[in-house]
Short mmCIF file of C-alpha atoms in Angstrom, two decimals:
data_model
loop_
_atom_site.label_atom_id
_atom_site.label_comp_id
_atom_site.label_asym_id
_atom_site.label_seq_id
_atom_site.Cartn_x
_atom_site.Cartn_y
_atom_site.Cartn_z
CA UNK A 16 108.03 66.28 14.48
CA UNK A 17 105.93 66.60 11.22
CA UNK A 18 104.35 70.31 11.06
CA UNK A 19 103.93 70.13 7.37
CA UNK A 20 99.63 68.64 6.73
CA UNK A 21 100.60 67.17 3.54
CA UNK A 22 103.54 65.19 5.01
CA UNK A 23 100.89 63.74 7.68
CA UNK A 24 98.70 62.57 4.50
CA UNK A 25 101.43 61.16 2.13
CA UNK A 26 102.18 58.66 5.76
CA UNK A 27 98.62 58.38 6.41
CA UNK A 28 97.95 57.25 2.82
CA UNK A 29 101.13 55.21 2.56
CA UNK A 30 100.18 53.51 5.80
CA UNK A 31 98.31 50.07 4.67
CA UNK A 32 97.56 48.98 8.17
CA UNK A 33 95.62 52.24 8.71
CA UNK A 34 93.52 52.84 5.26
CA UNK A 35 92.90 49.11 4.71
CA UNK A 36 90.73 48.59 7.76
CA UNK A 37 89.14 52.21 7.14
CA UNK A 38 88.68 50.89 3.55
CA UNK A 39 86.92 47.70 5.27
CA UNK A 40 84.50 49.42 7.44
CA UNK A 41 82.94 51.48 4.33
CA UNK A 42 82.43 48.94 2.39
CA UNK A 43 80.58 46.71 5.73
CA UNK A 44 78.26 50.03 5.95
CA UNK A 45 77.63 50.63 2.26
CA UNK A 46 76.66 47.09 2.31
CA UNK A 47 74.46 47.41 5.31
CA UNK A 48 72.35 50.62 4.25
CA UNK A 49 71.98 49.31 0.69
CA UNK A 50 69.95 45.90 2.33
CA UNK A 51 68.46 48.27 4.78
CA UNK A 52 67.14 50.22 2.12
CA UNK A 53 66.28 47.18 -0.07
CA UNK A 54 64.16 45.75 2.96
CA UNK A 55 61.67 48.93 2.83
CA UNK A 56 58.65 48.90 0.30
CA UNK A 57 57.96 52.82 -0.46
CA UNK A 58 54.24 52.94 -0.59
CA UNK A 59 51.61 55.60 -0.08
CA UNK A 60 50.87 54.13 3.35
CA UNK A 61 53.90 53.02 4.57
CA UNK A 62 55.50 56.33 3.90
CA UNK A 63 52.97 57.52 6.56
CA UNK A 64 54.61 56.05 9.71
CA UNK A 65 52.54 56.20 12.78
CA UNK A 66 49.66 58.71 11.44
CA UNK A 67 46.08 58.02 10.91
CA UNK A 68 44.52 56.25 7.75
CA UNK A 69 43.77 58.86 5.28
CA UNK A 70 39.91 58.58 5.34
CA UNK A 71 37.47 61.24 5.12
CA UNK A 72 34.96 59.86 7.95
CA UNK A 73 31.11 59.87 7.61
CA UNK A 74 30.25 57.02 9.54
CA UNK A 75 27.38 57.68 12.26
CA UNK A 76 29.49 55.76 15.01
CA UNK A 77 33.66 55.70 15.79
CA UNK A 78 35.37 52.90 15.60
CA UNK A 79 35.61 52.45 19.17
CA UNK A 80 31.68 52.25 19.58
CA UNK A 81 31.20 49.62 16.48
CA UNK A 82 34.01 47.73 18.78
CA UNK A 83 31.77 48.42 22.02
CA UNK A 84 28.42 46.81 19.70
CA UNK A 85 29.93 44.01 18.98
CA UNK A 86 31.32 43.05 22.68
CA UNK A 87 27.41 43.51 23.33
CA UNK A 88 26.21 41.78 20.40
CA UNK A 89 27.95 38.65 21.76
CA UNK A 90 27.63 38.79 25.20
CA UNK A 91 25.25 36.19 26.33
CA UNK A 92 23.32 38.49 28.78
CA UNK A 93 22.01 40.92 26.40
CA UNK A 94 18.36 40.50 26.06
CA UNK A 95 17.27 39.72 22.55
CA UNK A 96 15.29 43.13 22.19
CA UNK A 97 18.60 44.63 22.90
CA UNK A 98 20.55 42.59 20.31
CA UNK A 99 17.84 43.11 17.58
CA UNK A 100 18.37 46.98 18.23
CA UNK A 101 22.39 46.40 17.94
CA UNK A 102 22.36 44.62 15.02
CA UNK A 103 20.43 47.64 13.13
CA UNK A 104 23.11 50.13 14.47
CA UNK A 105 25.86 47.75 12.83
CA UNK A 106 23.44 46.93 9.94
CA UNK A 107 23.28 51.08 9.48
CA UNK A 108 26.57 51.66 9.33
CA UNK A 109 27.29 48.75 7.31
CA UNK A 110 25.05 51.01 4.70
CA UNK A 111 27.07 54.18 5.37
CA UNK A 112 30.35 52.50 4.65
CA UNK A 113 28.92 51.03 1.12
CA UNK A 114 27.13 54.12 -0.10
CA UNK A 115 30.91 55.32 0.52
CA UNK A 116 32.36 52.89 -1.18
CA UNK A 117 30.40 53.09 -4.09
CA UNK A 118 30.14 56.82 -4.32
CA UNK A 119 34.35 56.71 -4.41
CA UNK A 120 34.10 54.01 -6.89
CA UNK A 121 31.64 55.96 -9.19
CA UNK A 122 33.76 59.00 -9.26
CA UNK A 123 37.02 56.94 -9.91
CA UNK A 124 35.90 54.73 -12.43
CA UNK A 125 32.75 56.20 -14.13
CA UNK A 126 33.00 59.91 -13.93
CA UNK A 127 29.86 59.32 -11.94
CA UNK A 128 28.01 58.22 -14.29
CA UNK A 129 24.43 57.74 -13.53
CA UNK A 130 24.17 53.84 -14.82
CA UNK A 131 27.08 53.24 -12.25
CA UNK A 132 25.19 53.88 -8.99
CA UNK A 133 22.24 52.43 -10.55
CA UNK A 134 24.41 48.86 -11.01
CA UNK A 135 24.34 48.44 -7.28
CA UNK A 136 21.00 48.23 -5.40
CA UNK A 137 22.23 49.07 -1.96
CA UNK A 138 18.85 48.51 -0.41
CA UNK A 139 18.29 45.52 -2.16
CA UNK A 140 21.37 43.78 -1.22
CA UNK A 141 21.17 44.78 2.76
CA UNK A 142 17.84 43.52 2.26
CA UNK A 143 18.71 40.01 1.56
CA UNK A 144 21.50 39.60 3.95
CA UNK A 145 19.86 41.02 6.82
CA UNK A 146 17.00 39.05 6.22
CA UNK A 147 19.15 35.43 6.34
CA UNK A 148 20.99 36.95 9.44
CA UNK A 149 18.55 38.83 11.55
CA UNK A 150 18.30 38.02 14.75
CA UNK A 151 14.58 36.78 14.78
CA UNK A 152 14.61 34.99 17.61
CA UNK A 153 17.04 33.30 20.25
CA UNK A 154 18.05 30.14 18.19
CA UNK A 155 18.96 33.19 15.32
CA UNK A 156 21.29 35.07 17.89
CA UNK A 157 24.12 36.12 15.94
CA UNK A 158 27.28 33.55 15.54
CA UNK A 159 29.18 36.09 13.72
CA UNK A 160 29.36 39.73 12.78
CA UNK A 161 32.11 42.51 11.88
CA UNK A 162 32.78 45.72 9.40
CA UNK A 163 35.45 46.53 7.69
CA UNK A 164 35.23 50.26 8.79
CA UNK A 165 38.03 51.97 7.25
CA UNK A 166 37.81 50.88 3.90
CA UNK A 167 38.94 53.14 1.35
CA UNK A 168 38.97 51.99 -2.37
CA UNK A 169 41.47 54.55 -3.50
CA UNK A 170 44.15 54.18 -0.73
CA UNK A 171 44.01 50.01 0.04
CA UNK A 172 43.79 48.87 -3.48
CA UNK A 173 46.18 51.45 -4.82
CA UNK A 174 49.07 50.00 -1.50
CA UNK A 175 47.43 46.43 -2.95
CA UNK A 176 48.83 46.45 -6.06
CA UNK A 177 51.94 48.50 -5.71
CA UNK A 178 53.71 46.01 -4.18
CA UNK A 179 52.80 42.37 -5.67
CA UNK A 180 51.34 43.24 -8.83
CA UNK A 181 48.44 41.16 -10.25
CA UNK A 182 47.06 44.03 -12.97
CA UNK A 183 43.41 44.25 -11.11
CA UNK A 184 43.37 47.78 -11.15
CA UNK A 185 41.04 49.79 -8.65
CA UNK A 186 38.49 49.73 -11.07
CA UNK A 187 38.91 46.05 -12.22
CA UNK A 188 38.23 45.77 -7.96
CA UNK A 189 35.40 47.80 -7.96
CA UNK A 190 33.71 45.30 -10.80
CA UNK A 191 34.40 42.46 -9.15
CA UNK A 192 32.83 43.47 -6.08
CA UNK A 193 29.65 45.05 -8.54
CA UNK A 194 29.25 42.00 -10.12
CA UNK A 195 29.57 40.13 -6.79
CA UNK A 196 26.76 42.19 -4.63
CA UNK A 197 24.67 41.13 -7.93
CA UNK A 198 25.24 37.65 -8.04
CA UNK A 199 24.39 37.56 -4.48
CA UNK A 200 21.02 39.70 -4.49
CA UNK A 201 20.37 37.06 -7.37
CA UNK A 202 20.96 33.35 -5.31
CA UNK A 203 19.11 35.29 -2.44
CA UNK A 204 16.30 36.15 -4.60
CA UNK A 205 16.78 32.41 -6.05
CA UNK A 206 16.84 30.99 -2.36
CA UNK A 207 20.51 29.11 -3.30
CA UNK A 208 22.66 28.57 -0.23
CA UNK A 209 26.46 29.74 -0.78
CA UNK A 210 29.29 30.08 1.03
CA UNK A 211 33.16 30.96 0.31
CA UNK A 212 35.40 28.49 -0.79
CA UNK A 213 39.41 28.38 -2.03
CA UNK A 214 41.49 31.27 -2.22
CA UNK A 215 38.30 33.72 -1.47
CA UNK A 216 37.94 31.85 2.18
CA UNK A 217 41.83 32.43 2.73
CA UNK A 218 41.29 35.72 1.75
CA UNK A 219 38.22 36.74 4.00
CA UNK A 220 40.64 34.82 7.03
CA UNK A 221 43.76 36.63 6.21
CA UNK A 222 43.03 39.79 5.03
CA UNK A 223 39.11 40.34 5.46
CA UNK A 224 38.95 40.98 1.48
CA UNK A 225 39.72 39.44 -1.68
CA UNK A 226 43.53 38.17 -1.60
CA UNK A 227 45.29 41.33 -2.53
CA UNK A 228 47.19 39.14 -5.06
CA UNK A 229 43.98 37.32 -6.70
CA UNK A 230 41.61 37.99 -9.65
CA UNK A 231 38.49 36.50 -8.99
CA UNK A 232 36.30 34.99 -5.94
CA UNK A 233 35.26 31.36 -5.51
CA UNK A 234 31.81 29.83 -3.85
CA UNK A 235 30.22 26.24 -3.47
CA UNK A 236 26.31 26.01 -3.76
CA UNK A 237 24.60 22.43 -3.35
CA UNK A 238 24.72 20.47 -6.94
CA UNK A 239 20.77 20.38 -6.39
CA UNK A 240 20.56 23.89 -6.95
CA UNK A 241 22.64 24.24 -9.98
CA UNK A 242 19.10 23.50 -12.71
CA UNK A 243 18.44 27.13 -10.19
CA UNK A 244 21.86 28.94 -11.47
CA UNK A 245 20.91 28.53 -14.80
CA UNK A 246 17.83 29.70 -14.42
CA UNK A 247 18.53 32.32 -13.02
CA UNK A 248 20.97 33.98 -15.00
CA UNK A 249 21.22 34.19 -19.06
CA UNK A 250 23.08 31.35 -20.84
CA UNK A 251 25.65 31.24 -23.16
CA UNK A 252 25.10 28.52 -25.69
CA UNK A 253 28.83 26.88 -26.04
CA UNK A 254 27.91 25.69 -29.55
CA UNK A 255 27.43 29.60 -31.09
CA UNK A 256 29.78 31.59 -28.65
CA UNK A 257 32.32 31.95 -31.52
CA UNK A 258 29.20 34.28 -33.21
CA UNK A 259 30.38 37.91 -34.02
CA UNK A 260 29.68 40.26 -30.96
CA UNK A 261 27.04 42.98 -31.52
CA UNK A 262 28.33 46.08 -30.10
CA UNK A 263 25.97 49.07 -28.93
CA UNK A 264 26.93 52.27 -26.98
CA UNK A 265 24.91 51.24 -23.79
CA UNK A 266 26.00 47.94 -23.60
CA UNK A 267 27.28 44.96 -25.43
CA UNK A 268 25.54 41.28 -26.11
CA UNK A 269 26.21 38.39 -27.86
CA UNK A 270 23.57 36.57 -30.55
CA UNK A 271 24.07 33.04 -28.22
CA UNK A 272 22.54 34.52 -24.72
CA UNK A 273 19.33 33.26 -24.23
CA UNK A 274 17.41 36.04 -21.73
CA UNK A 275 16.00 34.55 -18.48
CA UNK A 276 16.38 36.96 -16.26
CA UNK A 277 13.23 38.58 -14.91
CA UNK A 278 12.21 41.88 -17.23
CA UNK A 279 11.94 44.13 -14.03
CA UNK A 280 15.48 43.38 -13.07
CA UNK A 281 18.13 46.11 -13.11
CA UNK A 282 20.08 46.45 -16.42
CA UNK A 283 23.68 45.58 -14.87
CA UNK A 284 21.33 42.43 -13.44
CA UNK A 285 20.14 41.17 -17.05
CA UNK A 286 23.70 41.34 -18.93
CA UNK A 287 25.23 38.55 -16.32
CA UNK A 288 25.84 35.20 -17.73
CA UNK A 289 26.06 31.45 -16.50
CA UNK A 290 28.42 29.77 -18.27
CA UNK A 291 28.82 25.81 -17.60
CA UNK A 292 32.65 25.06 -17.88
CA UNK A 293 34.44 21.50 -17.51
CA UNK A 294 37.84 22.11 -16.64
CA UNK A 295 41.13 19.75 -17.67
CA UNK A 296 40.16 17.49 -14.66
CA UNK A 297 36.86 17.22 -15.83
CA UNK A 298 35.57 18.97 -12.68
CA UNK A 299 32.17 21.26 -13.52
CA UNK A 300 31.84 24.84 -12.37
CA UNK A 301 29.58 27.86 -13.31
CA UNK A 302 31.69 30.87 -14.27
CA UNK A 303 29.13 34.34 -14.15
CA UNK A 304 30.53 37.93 -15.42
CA UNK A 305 28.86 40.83 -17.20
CA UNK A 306 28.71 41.03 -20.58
CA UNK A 307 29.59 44.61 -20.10
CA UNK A 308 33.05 43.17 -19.45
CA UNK A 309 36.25 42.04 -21.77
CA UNK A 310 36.35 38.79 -22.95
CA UNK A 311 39.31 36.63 -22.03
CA UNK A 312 42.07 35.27 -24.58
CA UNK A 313 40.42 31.76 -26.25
CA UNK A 314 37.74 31.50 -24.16
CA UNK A 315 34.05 31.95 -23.80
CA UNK A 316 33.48 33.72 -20.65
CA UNK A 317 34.65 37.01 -19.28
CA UNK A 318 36.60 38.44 -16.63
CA UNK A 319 36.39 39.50 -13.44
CA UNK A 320 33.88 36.39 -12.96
CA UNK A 321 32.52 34.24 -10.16
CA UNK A 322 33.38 30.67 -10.21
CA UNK A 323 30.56 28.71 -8.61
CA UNK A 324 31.44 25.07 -7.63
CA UNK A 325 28.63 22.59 -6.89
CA UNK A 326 28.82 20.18 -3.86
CA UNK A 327 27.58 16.65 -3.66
CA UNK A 328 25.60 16.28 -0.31
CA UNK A 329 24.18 13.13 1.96
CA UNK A 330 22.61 12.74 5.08
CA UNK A 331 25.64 14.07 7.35
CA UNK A 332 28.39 15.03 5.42
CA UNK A 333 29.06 17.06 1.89
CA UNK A 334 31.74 16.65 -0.47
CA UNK A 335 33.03 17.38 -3.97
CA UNK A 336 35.56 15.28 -6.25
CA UNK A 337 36.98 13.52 -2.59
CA UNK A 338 39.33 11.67 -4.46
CA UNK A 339 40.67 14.45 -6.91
CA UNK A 340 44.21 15.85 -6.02
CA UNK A 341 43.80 19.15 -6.77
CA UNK A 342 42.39 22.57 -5.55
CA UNK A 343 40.20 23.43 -8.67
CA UNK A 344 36.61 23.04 -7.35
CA UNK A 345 37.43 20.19 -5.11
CA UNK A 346 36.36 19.31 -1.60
CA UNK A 347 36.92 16.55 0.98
CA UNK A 348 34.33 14.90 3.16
CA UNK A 349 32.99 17.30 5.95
CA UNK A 350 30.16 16.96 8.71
CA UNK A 351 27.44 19.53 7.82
CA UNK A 352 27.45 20.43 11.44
CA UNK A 353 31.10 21.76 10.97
CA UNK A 354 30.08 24.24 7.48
CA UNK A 355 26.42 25.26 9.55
CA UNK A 356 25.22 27.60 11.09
CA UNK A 357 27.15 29.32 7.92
CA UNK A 358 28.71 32.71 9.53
CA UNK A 359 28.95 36.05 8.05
CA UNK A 360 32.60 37.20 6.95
CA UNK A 361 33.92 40.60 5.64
CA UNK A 362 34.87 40.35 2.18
CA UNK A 363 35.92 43.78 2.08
CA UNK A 364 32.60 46.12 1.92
CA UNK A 365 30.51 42.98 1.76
CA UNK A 366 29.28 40.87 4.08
CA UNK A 367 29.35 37.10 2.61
CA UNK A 368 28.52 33.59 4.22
CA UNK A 369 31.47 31.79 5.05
CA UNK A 370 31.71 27.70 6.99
CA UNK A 371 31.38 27.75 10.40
CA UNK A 372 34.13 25.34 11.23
CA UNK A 373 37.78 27.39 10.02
CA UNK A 374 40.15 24.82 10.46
CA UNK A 375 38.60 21.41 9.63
CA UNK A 376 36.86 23.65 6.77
CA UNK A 377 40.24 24.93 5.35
CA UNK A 378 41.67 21.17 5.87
CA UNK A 379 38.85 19.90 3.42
CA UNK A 380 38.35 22.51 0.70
CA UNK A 381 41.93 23.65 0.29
CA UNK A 382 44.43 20.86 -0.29
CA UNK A 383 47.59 22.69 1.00
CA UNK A 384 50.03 19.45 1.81
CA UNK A 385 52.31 20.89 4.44
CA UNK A 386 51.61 24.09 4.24
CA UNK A 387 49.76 26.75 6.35
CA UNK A 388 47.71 29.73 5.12
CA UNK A 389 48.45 31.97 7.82
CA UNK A 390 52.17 31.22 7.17
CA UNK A 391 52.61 30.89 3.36
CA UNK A 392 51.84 33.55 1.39
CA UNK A 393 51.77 32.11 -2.23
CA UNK A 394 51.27 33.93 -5.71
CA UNK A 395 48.32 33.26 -8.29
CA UNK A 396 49.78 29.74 -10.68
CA UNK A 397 46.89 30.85 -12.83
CA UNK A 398 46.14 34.42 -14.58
CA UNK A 399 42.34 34.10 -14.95
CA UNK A 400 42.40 37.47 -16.57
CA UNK A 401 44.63 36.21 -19.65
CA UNK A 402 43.38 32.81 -19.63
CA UNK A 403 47.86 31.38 -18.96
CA UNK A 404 49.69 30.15 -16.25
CA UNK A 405 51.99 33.17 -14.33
CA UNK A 406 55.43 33.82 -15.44
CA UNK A 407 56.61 34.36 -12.27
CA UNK A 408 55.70 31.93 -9.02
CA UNK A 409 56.48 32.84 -5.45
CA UNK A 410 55.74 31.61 -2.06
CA UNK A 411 57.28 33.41 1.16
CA UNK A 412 56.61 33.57 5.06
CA UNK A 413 53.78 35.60 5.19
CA UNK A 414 55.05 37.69 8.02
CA UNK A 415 57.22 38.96 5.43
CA UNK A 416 54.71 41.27 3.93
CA UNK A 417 53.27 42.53 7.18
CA UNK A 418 54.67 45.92 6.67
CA UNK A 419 53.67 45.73 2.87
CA UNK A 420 49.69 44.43 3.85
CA UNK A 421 46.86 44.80 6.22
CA UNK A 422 47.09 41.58 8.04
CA UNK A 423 44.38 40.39 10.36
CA UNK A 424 45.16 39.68 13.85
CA UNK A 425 42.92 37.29 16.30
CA UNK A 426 42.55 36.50 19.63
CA UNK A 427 40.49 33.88 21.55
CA UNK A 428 39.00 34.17 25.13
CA UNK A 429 38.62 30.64 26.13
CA UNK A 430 35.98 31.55 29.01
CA UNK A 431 33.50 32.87 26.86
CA UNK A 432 34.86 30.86 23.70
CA UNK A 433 34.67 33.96 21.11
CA UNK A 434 37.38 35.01 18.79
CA UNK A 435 38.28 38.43 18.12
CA UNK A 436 39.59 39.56 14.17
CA UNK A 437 41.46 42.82 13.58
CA UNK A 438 42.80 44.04 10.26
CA UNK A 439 45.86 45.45 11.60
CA UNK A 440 48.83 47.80 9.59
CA UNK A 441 51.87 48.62 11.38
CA UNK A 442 51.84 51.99 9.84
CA UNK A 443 48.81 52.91 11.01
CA UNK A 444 47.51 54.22 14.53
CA UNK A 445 43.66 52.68 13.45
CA UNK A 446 43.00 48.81 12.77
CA UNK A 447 40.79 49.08 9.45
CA UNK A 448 38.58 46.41 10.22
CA UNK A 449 37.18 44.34 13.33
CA UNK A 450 35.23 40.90 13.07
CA UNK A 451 33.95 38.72 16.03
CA UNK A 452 32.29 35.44 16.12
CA UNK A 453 31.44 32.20 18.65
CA UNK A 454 34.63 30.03 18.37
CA UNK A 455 35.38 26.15 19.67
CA UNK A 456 39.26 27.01 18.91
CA UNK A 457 41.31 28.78 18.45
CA UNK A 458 42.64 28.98 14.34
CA UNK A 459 46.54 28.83 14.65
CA UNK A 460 47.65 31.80 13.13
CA UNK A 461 51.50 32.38 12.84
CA UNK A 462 51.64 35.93 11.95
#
């Protein structure tokens, strides 16, 4: 018998049957817990496991009551007197959640400065969607409706771009959604018809917001209205946009903008710019941005910007470029009965008009080949702010990033043929966001 401890080593360590296994297993676990640890995104949500969103609540009603509206909203027995008065609750704390949002932005981005709140006529812009969506009468009952309650600029948009970067900053957000309540008090004021188109209608689907991944939002107005757009906004004169830029402290213009905005307009209003572009498949759009803004590497517009694609239009169906291969500004033909009654979507704090049809509208604008939006997450091929193609180009299962992103979840009750949308984060105890509207089928979602 061995008594002697460093006897029982020198065998133990000698012994290649017994520290070559050992030797074995600790590699298999070091191997494991490094892919574990690979796997898990730190982030200043996920780090919060199970524990409510970090949002300083003002809102007038919970979550659960905006939920309990809705069901109302859409249930075919309310009385119209009774929807009217629901849809000004919802309308109400619509307004709540974007004073919020533009009080947080202010303070983050402009010190809050004065000129910042007055950029963003609140009224105004409630205003003009509730008046194309009130619920006048019974034919106007409401097809569609939803908030994205608990949404925080600082938190979502910081989680955003921590994980896929894009370089759209919470600031660079903030002025694309500015510039984007503008351009749509202006084509309300105008009386042009819009809705969401491309990457914007995937995002509004997917994530009820701008892809967290893109840099600018996309919308198709009829080509008849397009002699309206430039009307209504200041042009840029392509021939002179190479002039010198005068540069003031309040703001900054160039000597080829010709003014035609109204006088009485706000000042963020009269700096915003149509610009007519003709891209390399000689496909027209109308690119609008501030002139407040940076201008982008060998070009003559600015970013963040709205791209505005015009539509070609008949008796039954519209259409524009059928026969181009290509996602930039195209769209296949589709019934007008399957784009109207247009719906309202959330587009983060906004509300925005959206196709009615999902699927057959997806199929037509968005030429995906064998892919599925709900599936295949893809990265931007384009960097609109630097005007150059991406470096880098992924595309993964979008159930990959499910514990990276707010995904939305949906649901369909065949009897009553509505669909139910919730913004869902498995880190969270809250959904952010809830969205329900009159559906014919269900949108297969894979997530």
């Amino acid at each position: 018998m061995y008594t002697n401890p460093v006897i029982y080593a020198r065998l133990i360590i000698n012994n290649r049957r017994f520290w070559i296994p050992c030797m074995f297993l600790f590699c298999l676990c070091a191997i494991t817990i490094a892919i574990q640890q690979s796997d898990k995104v730190e982030t200043p949500i996920s780090t919060q496991v199970l524990q409510d969103f970090p949002y300083s609540l003002s809102n007038s009603l919970s979550y659960n009551e905006v939920k309990l509206l809705l069901d109302q909203l859409f249930n075919s027995e309310t009385s119209l007197l009774n929807i009217q008065s629901i849809w000004n609750k919802l309308i109400e704390v619509w307004r709540e959640i974007l004073t919020k949002f533009l009080r947080d932005a202010c303070e983050l981005c402009h010190q809050n400065d004065s000129y910042c709140y007055e950029s963003i006529d609140i009224n105004r812009y409630i205003y003009y969607i509730n008046e194309s969506f009130y619920p006048i009468n019974e034919i106007k009952r409401p097809v569609g409706m939803g908030i994205y309650y608990y949404f925080d600029l600082k938190t979502l948009r910081s989680v955003n771009n921590s994980i896929l970067p894009t370089d759209v900053s919470q600031c660079d957000y903030f002025h694309m959604i500015q510039l984007m309540m503008n351009v749509q008090i202006i084509l309300h004021q105008s009386q042009i018809k819009y809705f969401l188109t491309k990457g914007t209608l995937i995002g509004v689907l997917r994530h009820h917001d701008v892809i967290p991944w893109d840099t600018d939002i996309d919308l198709f107005i009829p080509s008849s209205a397009t002699q309206k757009i430039l009307r209504a906004f200041r042009q840029l004169d392509s021939l002179s946009t190479k002039l010198p830029l005068k540069t003031t402290a309040a703001t900054t213009t160039t000597e080829s903008s010709t003014a035609r905005a109204p006088k009485d307009r706000p000042s963020f209003q009269n700096d915003l710019i149509v610009y007519r572009f003709i891209n390399v498949h000689k496909v027209t759009s109308y690119k609008i941005f501030s002139l407040r803004s940076p201008i982008v590497n060998r070009t003559n517009y600015r970013w963040p910007k709205i791209d505005i694609f015009p539509y070609e239009e008949n008796a039954t169906h519209i259409y524009a470029y059928p026969k181009h291969q290509h996602n930039l500004g195209t769209m296949n033909y589709i019934a007008k009965t399957n784009v109207e009654p247009i719906y309202l979507r959330i587009l983060g704090p906004l509300l925005v008009p959206s196709p009615r049809n999902l699927r057959l509208s997806i199929k037509a604008m968005i030429k995906l080949g064998r892919s599925n939006v709900f599936y295949a997450c893809e990265g931007n091929t384009f960097l609109h702010r630097y005007n150059r193609g991406s470096v880098e180009t992924w595309r993964i299962p979008c159930k990959e990033l499910q514990n990276s992103y707010p995904l939305v979840k949906n649901e369909r009750n065949a009897t009553s043929s509505l669909c139910f949308e919730e913004l869902k984060f498995p880190h969270l105890n809250q959904s952010l966001s809830l969205y329900k509207y009159r559906c014919e089928e269900d949108l297969q979602r894979t997530l």
